[in-house]
Short mmCIF file of C-alpha atoms and ligand atoms in Angstrom, two decimals:
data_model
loop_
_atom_site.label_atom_id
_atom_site.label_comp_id
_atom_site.label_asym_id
_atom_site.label_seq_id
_atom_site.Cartn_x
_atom_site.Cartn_y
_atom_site.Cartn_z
CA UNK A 1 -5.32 -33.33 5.00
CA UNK A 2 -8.40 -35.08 4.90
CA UNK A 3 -11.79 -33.20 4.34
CA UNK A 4 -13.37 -34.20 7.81
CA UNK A 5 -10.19 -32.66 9.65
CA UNK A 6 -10.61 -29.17 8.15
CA UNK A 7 -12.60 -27.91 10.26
CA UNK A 8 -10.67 -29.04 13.09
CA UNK A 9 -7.96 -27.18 11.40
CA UNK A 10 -10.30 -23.90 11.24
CA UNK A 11 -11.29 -23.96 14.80
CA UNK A 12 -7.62 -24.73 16.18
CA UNK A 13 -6.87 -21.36 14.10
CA UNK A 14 -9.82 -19.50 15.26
CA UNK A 15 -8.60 -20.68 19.18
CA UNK A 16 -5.41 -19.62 18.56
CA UNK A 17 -6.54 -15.87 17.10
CA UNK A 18 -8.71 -15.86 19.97
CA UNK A 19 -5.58 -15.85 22.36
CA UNK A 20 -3.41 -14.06 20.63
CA UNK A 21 -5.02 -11.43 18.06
CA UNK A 22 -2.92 -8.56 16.90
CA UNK A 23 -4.12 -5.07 18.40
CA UNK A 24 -4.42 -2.90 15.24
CA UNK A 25 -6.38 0.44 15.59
CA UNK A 26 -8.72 -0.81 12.72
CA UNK A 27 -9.74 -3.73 14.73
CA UNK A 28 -12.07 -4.74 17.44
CA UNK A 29 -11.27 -7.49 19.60
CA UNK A 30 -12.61 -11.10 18.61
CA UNK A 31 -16.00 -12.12 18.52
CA UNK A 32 -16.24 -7.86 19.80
CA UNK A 33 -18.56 -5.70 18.42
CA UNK A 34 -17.60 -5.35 14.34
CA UNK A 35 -15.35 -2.71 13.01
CA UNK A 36 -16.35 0.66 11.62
CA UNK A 37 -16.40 -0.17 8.06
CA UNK A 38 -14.56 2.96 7.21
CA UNK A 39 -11.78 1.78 9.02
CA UNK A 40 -11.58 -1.51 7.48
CA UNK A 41 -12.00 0.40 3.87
CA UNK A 42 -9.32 2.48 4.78
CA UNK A 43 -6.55 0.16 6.00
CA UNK A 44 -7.23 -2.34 3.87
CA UNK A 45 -6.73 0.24 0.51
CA UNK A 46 -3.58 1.58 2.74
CA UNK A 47 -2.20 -1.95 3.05
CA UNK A 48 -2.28 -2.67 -0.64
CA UNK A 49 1.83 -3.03 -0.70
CA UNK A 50 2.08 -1.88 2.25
CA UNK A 51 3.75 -2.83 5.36
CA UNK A 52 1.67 -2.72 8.78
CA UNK A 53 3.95 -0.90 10.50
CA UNK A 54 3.92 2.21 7.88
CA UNK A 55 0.11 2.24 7.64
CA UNK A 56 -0.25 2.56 11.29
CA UNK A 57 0.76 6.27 11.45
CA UNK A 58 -1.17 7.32 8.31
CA UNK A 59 -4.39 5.18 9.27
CA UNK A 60 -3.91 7.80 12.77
CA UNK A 61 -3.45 10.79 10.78
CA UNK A 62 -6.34 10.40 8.14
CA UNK A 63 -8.52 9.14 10.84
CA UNK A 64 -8.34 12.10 13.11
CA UNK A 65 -8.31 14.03 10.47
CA UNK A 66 -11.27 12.75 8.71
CA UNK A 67 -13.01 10.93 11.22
CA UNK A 68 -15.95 9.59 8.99
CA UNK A 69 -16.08 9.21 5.49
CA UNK A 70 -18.13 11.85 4.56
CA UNK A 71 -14.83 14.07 6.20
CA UNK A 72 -12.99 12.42 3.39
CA UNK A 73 -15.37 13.05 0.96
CA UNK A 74 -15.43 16.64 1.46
CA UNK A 75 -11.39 16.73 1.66
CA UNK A 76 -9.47 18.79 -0.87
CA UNK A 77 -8.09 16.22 -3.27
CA UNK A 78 -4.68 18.43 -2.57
CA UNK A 79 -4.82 18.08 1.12
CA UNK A 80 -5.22 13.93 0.75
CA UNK A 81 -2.62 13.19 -1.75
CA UNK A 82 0.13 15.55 0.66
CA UNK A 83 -1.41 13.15 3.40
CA UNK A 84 -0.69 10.25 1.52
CA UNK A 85 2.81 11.06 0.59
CA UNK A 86 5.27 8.34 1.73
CA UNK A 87 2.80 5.59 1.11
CA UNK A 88 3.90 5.01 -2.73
CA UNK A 89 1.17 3.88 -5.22
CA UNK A 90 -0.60 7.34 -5.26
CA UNK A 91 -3.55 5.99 -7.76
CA UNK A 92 -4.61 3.96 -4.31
CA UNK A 93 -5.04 8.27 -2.96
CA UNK A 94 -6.81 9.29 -6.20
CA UNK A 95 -9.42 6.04 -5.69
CA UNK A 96 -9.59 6.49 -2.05
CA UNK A 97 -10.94 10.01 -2.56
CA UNK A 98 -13.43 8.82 -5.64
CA UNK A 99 -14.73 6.01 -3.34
CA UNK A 100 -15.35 8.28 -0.49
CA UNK A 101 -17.68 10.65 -2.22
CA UNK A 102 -19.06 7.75 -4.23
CA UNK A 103 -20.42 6.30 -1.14
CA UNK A 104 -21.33 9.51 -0.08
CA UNK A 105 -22.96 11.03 -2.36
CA UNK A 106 -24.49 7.83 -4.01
CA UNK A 107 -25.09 5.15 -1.21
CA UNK A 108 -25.91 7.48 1.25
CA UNK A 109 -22.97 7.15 3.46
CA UNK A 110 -23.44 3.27 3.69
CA UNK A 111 -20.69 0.71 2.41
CA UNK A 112 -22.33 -2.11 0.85
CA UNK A 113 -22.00 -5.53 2.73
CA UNK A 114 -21.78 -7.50 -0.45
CA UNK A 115 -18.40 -8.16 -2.13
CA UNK A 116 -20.39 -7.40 -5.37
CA UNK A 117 -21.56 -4.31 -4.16
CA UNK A 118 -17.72 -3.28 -3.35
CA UNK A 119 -16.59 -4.22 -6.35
CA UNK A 120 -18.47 -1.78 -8.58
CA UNK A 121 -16.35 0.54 -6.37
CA UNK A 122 -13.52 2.76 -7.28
CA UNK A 123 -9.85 0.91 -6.41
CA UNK A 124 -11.93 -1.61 -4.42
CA UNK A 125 -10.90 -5.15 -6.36
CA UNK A 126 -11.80 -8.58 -5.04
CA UNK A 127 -9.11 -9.42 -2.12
CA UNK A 128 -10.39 -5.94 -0.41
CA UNK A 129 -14.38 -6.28 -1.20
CA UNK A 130 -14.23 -9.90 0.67
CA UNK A 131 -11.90 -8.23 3.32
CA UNK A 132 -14.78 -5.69 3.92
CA UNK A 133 -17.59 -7.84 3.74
CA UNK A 134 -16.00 -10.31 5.84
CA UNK A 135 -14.49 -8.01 8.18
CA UNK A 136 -17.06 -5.42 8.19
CA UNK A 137 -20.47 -7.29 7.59
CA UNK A 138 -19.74 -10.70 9.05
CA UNK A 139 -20.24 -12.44 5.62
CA UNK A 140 -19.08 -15.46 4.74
CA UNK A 141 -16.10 -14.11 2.11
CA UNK A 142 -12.64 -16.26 1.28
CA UNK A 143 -10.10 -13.66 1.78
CA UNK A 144 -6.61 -14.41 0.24
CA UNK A 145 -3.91 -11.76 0.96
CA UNK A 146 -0.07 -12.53 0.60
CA UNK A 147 0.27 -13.88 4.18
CA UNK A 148 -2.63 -15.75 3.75
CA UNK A 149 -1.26 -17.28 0.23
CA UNK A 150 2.00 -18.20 2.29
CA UNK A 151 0.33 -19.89 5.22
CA UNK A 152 -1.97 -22.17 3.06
CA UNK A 153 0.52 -22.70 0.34
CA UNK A 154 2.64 -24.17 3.11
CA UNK A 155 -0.28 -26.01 5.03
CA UNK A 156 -1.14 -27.78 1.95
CA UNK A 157 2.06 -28.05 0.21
CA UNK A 158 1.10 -26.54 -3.28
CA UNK A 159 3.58 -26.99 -5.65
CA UNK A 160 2.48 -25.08 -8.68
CA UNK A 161 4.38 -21.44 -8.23
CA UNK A 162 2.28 -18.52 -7.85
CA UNK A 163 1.02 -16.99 -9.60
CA UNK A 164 -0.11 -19.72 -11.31
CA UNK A 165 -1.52 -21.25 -8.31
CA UNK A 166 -3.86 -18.62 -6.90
CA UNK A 167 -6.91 -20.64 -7.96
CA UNK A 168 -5.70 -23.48 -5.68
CA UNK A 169 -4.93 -21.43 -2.76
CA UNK A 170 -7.97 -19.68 -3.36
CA UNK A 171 -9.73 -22.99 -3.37
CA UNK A 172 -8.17 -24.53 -0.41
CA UNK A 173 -8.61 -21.23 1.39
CA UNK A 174 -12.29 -21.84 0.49
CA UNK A 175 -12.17 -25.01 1.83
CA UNK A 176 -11.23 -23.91 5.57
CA UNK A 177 -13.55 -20.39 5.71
CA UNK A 178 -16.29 -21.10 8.20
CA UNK A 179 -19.27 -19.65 7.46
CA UNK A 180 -19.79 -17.87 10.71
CA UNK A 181 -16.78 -15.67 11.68
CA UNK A 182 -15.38 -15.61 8.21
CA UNK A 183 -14.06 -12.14 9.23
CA UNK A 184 -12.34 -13.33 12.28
CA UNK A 185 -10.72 -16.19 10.52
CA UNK A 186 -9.41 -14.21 7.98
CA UNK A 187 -7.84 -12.01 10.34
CA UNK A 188 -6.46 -15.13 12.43
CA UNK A 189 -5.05 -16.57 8.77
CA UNK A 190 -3.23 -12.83 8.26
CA UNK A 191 -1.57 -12.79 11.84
CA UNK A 192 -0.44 -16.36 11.49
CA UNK A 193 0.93 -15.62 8.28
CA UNK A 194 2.72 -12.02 9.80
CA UNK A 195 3.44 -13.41 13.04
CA UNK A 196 4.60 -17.43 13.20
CA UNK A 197 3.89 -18.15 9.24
CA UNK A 198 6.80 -15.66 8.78
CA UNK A 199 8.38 -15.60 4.66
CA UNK A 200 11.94 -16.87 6.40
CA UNK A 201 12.28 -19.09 9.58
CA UNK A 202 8.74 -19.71 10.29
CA UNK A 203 7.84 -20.48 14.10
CA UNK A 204 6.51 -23.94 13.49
CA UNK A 205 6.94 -25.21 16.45
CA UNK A 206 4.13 -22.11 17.50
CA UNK A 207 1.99 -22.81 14.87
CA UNK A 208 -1.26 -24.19 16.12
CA UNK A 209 -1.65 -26.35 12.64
CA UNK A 210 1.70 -27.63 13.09
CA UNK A 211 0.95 -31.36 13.03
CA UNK A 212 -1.81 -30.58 10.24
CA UNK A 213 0.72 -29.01 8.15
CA UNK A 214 1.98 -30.81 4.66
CA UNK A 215 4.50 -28.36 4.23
CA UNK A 216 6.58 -27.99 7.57
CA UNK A 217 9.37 -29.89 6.79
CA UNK A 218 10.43 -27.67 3.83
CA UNK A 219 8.39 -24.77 4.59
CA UNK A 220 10.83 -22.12 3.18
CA UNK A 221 10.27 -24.25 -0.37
CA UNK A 222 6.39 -22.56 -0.39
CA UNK A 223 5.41 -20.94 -1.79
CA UNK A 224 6.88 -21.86 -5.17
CA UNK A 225 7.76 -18.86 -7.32
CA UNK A 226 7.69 -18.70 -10.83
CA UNK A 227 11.66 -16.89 -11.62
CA UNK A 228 11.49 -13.08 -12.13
CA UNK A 229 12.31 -11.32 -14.46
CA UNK A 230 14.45 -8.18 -13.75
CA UNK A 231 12.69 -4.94 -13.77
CA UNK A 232 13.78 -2.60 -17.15
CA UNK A 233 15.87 -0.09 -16.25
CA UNK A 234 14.90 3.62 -17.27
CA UNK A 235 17.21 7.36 -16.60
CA UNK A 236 16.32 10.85 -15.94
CA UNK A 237 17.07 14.28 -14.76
CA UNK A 238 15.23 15.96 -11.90
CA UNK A 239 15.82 20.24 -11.44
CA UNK A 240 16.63 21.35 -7.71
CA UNK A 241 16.11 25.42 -9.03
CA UNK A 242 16.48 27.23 -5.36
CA UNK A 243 15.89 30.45 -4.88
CA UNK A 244 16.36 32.58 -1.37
CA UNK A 245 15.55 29.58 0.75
CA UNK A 246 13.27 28.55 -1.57
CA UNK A 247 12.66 25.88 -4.10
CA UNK A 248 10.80 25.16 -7.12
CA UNK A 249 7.65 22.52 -7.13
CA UNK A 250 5.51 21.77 -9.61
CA UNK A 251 1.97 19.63 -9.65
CA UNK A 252 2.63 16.29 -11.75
CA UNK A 253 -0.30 15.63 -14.32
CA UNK A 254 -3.48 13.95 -12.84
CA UNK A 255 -3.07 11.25 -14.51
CA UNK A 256 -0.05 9.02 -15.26
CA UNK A 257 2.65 8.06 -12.58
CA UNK A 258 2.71 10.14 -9.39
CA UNK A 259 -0.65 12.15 -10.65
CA UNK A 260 -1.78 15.01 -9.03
CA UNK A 261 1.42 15.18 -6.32
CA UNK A 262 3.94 17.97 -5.89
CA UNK A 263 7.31 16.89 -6.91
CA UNK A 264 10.93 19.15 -8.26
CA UNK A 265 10.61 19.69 -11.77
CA UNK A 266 11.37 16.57 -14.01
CA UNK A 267 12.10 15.48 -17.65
CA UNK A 268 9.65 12.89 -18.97
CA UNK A 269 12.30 9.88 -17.77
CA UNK A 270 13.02 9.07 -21.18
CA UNK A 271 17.03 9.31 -20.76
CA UNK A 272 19.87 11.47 -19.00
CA UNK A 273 20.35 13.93 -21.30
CA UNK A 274 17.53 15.61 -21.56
CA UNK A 275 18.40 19.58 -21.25
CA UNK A 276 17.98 21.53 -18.36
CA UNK A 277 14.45 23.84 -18.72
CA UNK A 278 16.48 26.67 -19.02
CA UNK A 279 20.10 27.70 -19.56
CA UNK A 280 22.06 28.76 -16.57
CA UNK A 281 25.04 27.11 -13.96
CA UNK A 282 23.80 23.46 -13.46
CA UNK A 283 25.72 21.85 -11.06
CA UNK A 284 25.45 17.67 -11.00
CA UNK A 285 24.51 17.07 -7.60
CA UNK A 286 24.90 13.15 -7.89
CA UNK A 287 22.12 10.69 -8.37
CA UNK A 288 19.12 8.92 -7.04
CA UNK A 289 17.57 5.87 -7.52
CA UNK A 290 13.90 4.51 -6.89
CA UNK A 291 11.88 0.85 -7.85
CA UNK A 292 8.64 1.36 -8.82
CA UNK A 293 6.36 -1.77 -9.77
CA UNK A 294 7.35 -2.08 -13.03
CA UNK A 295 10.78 -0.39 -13.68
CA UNK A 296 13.66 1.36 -12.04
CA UNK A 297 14.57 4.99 -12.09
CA UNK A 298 17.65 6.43 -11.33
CA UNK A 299 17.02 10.32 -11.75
CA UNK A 300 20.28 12.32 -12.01
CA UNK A 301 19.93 15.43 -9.88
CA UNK A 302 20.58 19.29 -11.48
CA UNK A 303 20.67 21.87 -9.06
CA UNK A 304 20.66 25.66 -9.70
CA UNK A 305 20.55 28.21 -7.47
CA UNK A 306 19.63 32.05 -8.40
CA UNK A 307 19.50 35.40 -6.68
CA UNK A 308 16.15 35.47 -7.78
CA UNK A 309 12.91 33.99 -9.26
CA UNK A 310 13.74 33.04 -13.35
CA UNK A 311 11.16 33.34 -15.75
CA UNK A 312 9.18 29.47 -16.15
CA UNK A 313 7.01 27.97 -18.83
CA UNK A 314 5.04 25.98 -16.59
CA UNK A 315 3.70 26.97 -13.26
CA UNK A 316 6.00 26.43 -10.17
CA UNK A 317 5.00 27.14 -6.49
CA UNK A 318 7.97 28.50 -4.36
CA UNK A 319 8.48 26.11 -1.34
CA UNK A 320 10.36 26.99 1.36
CA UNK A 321 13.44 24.38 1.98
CA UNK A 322 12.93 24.36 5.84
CA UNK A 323 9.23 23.26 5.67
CA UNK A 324 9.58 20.90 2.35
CA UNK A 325 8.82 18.19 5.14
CA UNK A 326 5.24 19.51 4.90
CA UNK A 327 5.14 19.82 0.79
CA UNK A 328 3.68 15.67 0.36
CA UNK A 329 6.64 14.88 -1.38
CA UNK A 330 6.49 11.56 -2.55
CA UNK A 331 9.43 9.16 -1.62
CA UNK A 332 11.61 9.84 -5.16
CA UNK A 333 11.77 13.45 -5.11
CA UNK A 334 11.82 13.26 -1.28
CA UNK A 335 15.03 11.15 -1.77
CA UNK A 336 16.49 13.83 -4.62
CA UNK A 337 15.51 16.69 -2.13
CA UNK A 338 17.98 15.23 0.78
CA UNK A 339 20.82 14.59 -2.03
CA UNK A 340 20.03 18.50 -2.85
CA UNK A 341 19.73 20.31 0.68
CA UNK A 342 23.14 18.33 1.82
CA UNK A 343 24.47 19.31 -1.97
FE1 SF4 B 1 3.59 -22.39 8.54
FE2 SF4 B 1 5.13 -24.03 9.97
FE3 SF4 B 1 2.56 -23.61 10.65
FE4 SF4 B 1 3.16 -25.03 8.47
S1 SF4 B 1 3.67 -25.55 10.58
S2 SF4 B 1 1.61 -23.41 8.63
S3 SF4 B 1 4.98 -23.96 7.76
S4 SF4 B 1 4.25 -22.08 10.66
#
């Protein structure tokens, strides 16, 4: 692609978002009035790793919940991280909270515009400070998400794999961003990317860059991928102790893995032997298995169940079984709890 033709290859992309924009209930319309940058905040830090289709129904939830961020930032960290169960990567919940009452408390309820600005925020890194900005603020900001890293690594045919290659993408991205409607055009790069731009089968022959595109003809080829390695493998037990209807849930540490959620009672995931927290009838209730970022977990399930409360070392809340839907579970011990109750 030539340099005079890209911003032919901009506006053709801008035309086409203007005709066929995703509805998203963080959005306004193109070229509408801009977005409440809460709402952009929000679903951008929900759509770290993230599908769209899961975010949708917590962006609803947290939003009527806490319509403004100063709601947020008055939350009860409890009360967010339950909401936030089911999303995975619970540090996003932790920053989301920190962020809120930073702006809050120290910025006056304002976002800054500037992707600087952003950045000295908590869990706010550079891909979602030049969403916001962009998105937000109507500043000129070169916003490079996954779909947008597949669309341009395809449109220009880069052949160094990723991630390796993120500078050139970034720079070619660069290369297209207009300065007026960056935000727009970073939204119209996204929805090409989700909708036509797809990882397999791409609709080329929808694509409004089609005869711009270096890539088309081997599209599924981009972009290039260094080989992965496989994830380490790591065991452990999880404790199903029920009681009357009831079972026993503990708060994980702040910090660390799963910080600050309720979960069943765990060993530190350092093998599948680790002895039970207390001797009594254990029955093996099977196993379950769960990938987090960097390793996978197969927790072996213990379940025990007593005529009434046992003595603990740590602290336990008694949750009853029929509402454990409501405890903010996240997804593992979720998982374990379903093996359990059909145990
Ligand atoms: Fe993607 Fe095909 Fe469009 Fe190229 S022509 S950008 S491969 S959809």
């Amino acid at each position: 692609m030539r340099v005079e033709t890209m911003p032919l290859v901009t506006n053709k992309i801008l035309a086409h978002y203007d005709a066929n924009a995703r509805i998203l209930p963080w959005r306004s319309p193109p070229g509408g009035t801009r977005p409440d940058p809460y709402h952009v905040w929000l679903s951008e830090v929900m759509l770290q790793q993230t599908t769209v289709a899961a975010v949708k129904a917590y962006f609803a939830t947290f939003t009527q919940r806490w319509p403004t961020c100063a709601d947020l930032a008055h939350a009860e960290d409890a009360d967010v991280m339950a909401a936030w169960a089911g999303l995975g990567y619970y540090a996003r919940a932790r920053n989301l909270l920190a962020c809120a009452r930073q702006v809050t408390q120290g910025l006056d309820g304002q976002f800054p515009e500037t992707e600087d600005g952003l950045r000295a925020l908590p869990g706010i890194g550079p891909y979602t400070a030049a969403a916001i900005s962009a998105i937000a603020f109507g500043r000129r900001a070169v916003v490079v998400d996954g779909n947008v890293e597949r669309v341009i690594a395809r449109l220009f045919a880069v052949k160094t794999a990723l991630p390796a290659a993120k500078p050139e993408i970034y720079g070619w991205m660069d290369s297209l961003t207009p300065q007026d409607r960056a935000g727009d055009f970073a939204q119209a790069m996204m929805d090409l990317g989700a909708t036509i731009c797809t990882p397999k089968r791409p609709l080329c022959h929808l694509c409004p860059v089609a005869e711009d595109c270096w890539g088309r003809s081997e599209a599924e080829a981009y972009p290039v991928k260094a080989a992965k390695l496989p994830k380490p493998e790591r065991l452990g037990r999880v404790w199903w102790i029920e009681v009357e209807g009831h079972v026993a849930l503990i708060r994980r540490p702040a910090k660390g893995l799963l910080g600050g959620m309720r979960a069943l009672p765990s060993c530190d995931w350092a093998g599948d032997d680790a002895p039970p927290p207390f001797a009594g009838d254990w029955q093996p209730l099977g196993a379950v298995t769960h990938v987090f970022t960097h390793f996978r977990l197969t927790l072996q399930i213990l379940a025990l169940r007593l005529p009434k409360q046992p003595t603990f070392v740590f602290d336990v809340e008694w949750w009853p079984i029929d509402r454990l839907h409501e405890a903010g579970l996240p997804t593992l011990f979720t998982k374990a709890a379903m093996v359990a109750c059909q145990g």
